[in-house]
Amino acid sequence: MKISPKTMAIIYFIMGVFFTYIAILSADDTIWNVTTIILAIFATLEIGVSIRLMSLHFRLKHKKKE
């Protein structure tokens, strides 16, 4: 069974939001600690992948219409 790019985009976006939430919680005194920076990088990558997957979904949807 294939999973659509739209479903994967939603999953990656939720994971990105989750990593952002954990990064916010891990910022105690300053946001410039290693844990916060690593979690923010992971969140950025996850949200970036979700944007790319949504663009792929719309391209496939547009191609299917034609």
mmCIF file of C-alpha atoms in Angstrom:
data_model
loop_
_atom_site.group_PDB
_atom_site.id
_atom_site.type_symbol
_atom_site.label_atom_id
_atom_site.label_comp_id
_atom_site.label_asym_id
_atom_site.label_seq_id
_atom_site.Cartn_x
_atom_site.Cartn_y
_atom_site.Cartn_z
ATOM 1 C CA MET A 1 0.000 0.000 0.000
ATOM 2 C CA LYS A 2 1.391 3.379 -1.019
ATOM 3 C CA ILE A 3 1.227 6.382 1.240
ATOM 4 C CA SER A 4 0.400 9.599 -0.573
ATOM 5 C CA PRO A 5 2.763 12.594 -0.449
ATOM 6 C CA LYS A 6 0.000 14.612 1.214
ATOM 7 C CA THR A 7 -0.224 12.143 4.109
ATOM 8 C CA MET A 8 3.545 12.078 4.511
ATOM 9 C CA ALA A 9 3.619 15.903 4.418
ATOM 10 C CA ILE A 10 1.096 16.060 7.243
ATOM 11 C CA ILE A 11 3.099 13.550 9.297
ATOM 12 C CA TYR A 12 6.358 15.458 8.755
ATOM 13 C CA PHE A 13 4.678 18.773 9.606
ATOM 14 C CA ILE A 14 3.302 17.361 12.861
ATOM 15 C CA MET A 15 6.752 16.020 13.726
ATOM 16 C CA GLY A 16 8.252 19.452 12.980
ATOM 17 C CA VAL A 17 5.748 21.135 15.268
ATOM 18 C CA PHE A 18 6.504 18.518 17.942
ATOM 19 C CA PHE A 19 10.269 19.141 17.693
ATOM 20 C CA THR A 20 9.642 22.895 17.895
ATOM 21 C CA TYR A 21 7.517 22.402 21.013
ATOM 22 C CA ILE A 22 10.202 20.279 22.673
ATOM 23 C CA ALA A 23 12.869 22.842 21.717
ATOM 24 C CA ILE A 24 10.829 25.580 23.380
ATOM 25 C CA LEU A 25 10.450 23.477 26.517
ATOM 26 C CA SER A 26 14.173 22.670 26.632
ATOM 27 C CA ALA A 27 15.202 26.345 26.574
ATOM 28 C CA ASP A 28 15.815 26.987 30.262
ATOM 29 C CA ASP A 29 17.965 30.055 30.835
ATOM 30 C CA THR A 30 19.057 30.748 27.290
ATOM 31 C CA ILE A 31 18.031 29.396 23.925
ATOM 32 C CA TRP A 32 21.666 28.960 22.875
ATOM 33 C CA ASN A 33 22.201 25.503 24.315
ATOM 34 C CA VAL A 34 23.024 22.420 22.246
ATOM 35 C CA THR A 35 19.719 20.609 22.814
ATOM 36 C CA THR A 36 17.603 23.546 21.710
ATOM 37 C CA ILE A 37 19.697 24.178 18.609
ATOM 38 C CA ILE A 38 19.640 20.500 17.540
ATOM 39 C CA LEU A 39 15.878 20.269 18.051
ATOM 40 C CA ALA A 40 15.354 23.497 16.101
ATOM 41 C CA ILE A 41 17.461 22.126 13.229
ATOM 42 C CA PHE A 42 15.429 18.899 13.184
ATOM 43 C CA ALA A 43 12.199 20.906 13.224
ATOM 44 C CA THR A 44 13.411 23.026 10.314
ATOM 45 C CA LEU A 45 14.300 19.944 8.287
ATOM 46 C CA GLU A 46 10.970 18.247 9.021
ATOM 47 C CA ILE A 47 8.929 21.305 8.042
ATOM 48 C CA GLY A 48 11.065 21.759 4.920
ATOM 49 C CA VAL A 49 10.404 18.164 3.876
ATOM 50 C CA SER A 50 6.681 18.649 4.473
ATOM 51 C CA ILE A 51 6.661 21.723 2.210
ATOM 52 C CA ARG A 52 8.467 19.783 -0.534
ATOM 53 C CA LEU A 53 6.022 16.882 -0.216
ATOM 54 C CA MET A 54 3.029 19.219 -0.444
ATOM 55 C CA SER A 55 4.473 20.787 -3.593
ATOM 56 C CA LEU A 56 4.960 17.275 -5.006
ATOM 57 C CA HIS A 57 1.343 16.472 -4.142
ATOM 58 C CA PHE A 58 0.074 19.555 -5.978
ATOM 59 C CA ARG A 59 2.299 18.850 -9.003
ATOM 60 C CA LEU A 60 0.994 15.271 -9.220
ATOM 61 C CA LYS A 61 -2.573 16.479 -8.776
ATOM 62 C CA HIS A 62 -2.115 19.061 -11.544
ATOM 63 C CA LYS A 63 -0.506 16.491 -13.834
ATOM 64 C CA LYS A 64 -3.341 14.031 -13.220
ATOM 65 C CA LYS A 65 -5.916 16.667 -14.279
ATOM 66 C CA GLU A 66 -4.280 17.095 -17.678
#
